[in-house]
PDB file of C-alpha atoms in Angstrom:
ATOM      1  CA  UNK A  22    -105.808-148.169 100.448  1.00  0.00           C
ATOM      2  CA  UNK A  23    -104.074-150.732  98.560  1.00  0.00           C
ATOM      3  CA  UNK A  24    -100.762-151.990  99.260  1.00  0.00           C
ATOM      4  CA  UNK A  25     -97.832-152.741  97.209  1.00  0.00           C
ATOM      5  CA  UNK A  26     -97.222-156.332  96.798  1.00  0.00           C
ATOM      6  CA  UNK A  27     -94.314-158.477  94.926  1.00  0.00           C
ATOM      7  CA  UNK A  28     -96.744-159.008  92.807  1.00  0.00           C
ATOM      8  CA  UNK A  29     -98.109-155.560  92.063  1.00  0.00           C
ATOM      9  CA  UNK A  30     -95.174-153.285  92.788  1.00  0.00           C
ATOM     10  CA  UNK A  31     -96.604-150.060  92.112  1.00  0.00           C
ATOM     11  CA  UNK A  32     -99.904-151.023  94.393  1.00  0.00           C
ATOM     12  CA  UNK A  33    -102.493-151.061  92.094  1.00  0.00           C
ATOM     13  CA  UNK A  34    -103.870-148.408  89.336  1.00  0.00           C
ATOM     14  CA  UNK A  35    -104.551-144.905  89.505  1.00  0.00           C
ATOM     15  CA  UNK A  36    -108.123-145.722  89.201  1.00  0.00           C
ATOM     16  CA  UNK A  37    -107.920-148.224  92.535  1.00  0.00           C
ATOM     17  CA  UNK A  38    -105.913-145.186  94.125  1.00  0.00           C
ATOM     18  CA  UNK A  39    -109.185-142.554  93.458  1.00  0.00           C
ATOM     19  CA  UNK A  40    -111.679-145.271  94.420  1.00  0.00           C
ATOM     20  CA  UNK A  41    -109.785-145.678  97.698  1.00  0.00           C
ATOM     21  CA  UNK A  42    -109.864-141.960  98.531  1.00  0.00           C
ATOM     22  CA  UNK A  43    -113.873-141.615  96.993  1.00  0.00           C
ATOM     23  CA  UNK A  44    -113.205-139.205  94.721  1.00  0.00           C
ATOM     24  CA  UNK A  45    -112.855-141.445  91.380  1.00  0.00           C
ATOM     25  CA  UNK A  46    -116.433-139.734  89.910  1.00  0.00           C
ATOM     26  CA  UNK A  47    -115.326-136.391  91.075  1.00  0.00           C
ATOM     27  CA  UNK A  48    -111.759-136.254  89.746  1.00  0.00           C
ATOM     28  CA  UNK A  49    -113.041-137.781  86.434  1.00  0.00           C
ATOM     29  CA  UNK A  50    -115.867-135.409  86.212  1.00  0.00           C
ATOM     30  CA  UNK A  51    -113.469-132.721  86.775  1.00  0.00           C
ATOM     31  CA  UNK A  52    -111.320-133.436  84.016  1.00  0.00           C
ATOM     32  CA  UNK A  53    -113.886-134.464  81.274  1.00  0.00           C
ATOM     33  CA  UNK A  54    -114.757-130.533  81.981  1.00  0.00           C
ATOM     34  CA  UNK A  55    -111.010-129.647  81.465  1.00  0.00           C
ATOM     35  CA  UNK A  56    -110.728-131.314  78.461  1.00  0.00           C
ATOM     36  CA  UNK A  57    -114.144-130.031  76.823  1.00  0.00           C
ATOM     37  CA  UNK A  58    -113.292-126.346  77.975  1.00  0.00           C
ATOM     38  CA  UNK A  59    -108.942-127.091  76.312  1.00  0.00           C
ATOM     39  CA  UNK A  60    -110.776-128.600  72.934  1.00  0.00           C
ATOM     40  CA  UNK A  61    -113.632-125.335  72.872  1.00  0.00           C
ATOM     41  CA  UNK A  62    -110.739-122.831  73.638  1.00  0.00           C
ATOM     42  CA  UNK A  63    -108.869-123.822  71.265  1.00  0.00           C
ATOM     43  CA  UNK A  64    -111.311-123.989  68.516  1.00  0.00           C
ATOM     44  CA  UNK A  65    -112.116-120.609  69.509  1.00  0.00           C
ATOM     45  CA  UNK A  66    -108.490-119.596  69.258  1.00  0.00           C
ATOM     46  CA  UNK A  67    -107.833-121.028  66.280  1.00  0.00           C
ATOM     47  CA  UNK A  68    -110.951-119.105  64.468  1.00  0.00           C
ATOM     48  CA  UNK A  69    -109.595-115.928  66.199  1.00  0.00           C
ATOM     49  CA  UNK A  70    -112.535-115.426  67.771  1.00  0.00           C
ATOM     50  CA  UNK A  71    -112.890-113.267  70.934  1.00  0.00           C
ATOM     51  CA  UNK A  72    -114.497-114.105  73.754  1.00  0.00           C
ATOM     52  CA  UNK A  73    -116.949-110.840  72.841  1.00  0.00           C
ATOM     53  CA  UNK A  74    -117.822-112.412  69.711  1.00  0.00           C
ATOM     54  CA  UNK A  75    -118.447-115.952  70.893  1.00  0.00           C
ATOM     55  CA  UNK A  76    -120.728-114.855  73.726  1.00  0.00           C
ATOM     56  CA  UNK A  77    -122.806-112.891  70.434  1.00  0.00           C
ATOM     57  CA  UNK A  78    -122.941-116.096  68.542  1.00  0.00           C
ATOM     58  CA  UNK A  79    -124.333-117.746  71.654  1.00  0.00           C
ATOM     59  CA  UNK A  80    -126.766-115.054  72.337  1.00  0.00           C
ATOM     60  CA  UNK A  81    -125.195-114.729  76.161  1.00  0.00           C
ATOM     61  CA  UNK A  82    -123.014-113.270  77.996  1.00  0.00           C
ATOM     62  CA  UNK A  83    -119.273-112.687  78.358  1.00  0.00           C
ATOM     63  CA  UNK A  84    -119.214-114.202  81.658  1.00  0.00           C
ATOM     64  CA  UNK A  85    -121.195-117.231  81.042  1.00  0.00           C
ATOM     65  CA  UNK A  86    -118.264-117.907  77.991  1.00  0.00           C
ATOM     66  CA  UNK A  87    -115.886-117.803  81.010  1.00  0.00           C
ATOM     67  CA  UNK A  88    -117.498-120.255  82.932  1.00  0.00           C
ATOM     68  CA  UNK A  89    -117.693-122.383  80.066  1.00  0.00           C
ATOM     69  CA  UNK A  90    -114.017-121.839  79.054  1.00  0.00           C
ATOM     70  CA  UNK A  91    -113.386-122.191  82.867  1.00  0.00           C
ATOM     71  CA  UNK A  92    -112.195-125.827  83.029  1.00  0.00           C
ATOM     72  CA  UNK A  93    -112.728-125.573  87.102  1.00  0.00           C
ATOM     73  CA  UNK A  94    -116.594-124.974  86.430  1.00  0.00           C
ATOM     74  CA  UNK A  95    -118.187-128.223  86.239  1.00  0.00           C
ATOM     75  CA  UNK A  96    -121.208-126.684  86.571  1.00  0.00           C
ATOM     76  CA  UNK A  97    -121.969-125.887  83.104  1.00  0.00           C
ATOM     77  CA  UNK A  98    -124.951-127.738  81.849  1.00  0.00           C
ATOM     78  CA  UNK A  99    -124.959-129.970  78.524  1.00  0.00           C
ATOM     79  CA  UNK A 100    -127.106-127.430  76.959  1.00  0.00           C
ATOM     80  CA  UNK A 101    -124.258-124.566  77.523  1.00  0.00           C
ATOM     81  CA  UNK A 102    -121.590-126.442  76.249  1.00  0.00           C
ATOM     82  CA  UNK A 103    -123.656-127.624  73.289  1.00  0.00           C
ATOM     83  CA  UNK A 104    -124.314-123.857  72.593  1.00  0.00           C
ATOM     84  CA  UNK A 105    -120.726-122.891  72.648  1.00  0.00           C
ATOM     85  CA  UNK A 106    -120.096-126.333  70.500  1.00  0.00           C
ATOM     86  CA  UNK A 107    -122.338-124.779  67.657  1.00  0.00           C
ATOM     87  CA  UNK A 108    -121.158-121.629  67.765  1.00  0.00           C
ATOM     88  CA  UNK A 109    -117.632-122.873  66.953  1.00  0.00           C
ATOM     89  CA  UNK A 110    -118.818-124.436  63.962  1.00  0.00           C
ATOM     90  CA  UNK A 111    -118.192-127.995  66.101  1.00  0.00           C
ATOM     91  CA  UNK A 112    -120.993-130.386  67.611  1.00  0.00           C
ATOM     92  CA  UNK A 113    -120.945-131.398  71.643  1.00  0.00           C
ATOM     93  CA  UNK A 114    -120.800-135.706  71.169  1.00  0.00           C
ATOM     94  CA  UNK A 115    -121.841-137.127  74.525  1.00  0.00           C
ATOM     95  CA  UNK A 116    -121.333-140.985  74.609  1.00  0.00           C
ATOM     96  CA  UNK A 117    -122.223-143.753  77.222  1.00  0.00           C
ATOM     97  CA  UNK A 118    -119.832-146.961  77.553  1.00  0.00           C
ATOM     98  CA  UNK A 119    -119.302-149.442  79.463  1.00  0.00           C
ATOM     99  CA  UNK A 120    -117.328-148.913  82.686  1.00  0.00           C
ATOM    100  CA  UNK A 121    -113.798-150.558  83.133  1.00  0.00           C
ATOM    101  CA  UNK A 122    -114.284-152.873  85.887  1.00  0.00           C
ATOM    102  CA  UNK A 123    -110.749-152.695  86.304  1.00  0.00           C
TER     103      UNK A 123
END
């Protein structure tokens, strides 16, 4: 793990911190899902749209729109969120960049 120095008095970044412990693809994964699952629920909520009427628009269940309003699920496949996306009235935007190197 990295240490604090005079030089770098908090010990590095958050980013450093994750990568030390391994889990830097898993916690960003992670919350990539939160965030997509915050932004659908709230377009949801903001149509007043039930959960009910969702899952109709999506031709699916109630229980998959839980998993995909579930921000713990990472497990929800492109192709599920793009679904939900649509039936919002939004589109899913998926975009590669280049990684910080830090």
């Amino acid at each position: 793990m990295t240490m604090n120095t005079p030089s770098d008095p908090a010990g590095g970044s958050f980013e450093d911190f994750l990568d030390d412990l391994g889990i830097r693809e898993e916690v960003y994964g992670a919350a990539l899902k939160e965030v997509v699952a915050w932004q659908l629920d709230q377009a949801r909520s903001g149509l007043g749209t039930s959960k009910a009427a969702l899952a109709r628009r999506m031709h699916t269940s109630r229980t998959q729109v839980d998993r995909v309003l579930d921000p713990a699920n990472v497990a929800v496949s492109l192709e599920t969120l793009d679904r939900a996306a649509r039936a919002l009235g939004k589109r899913l935007e998926i975009r590669l960049v280049d990684a910080d190197d830090g």
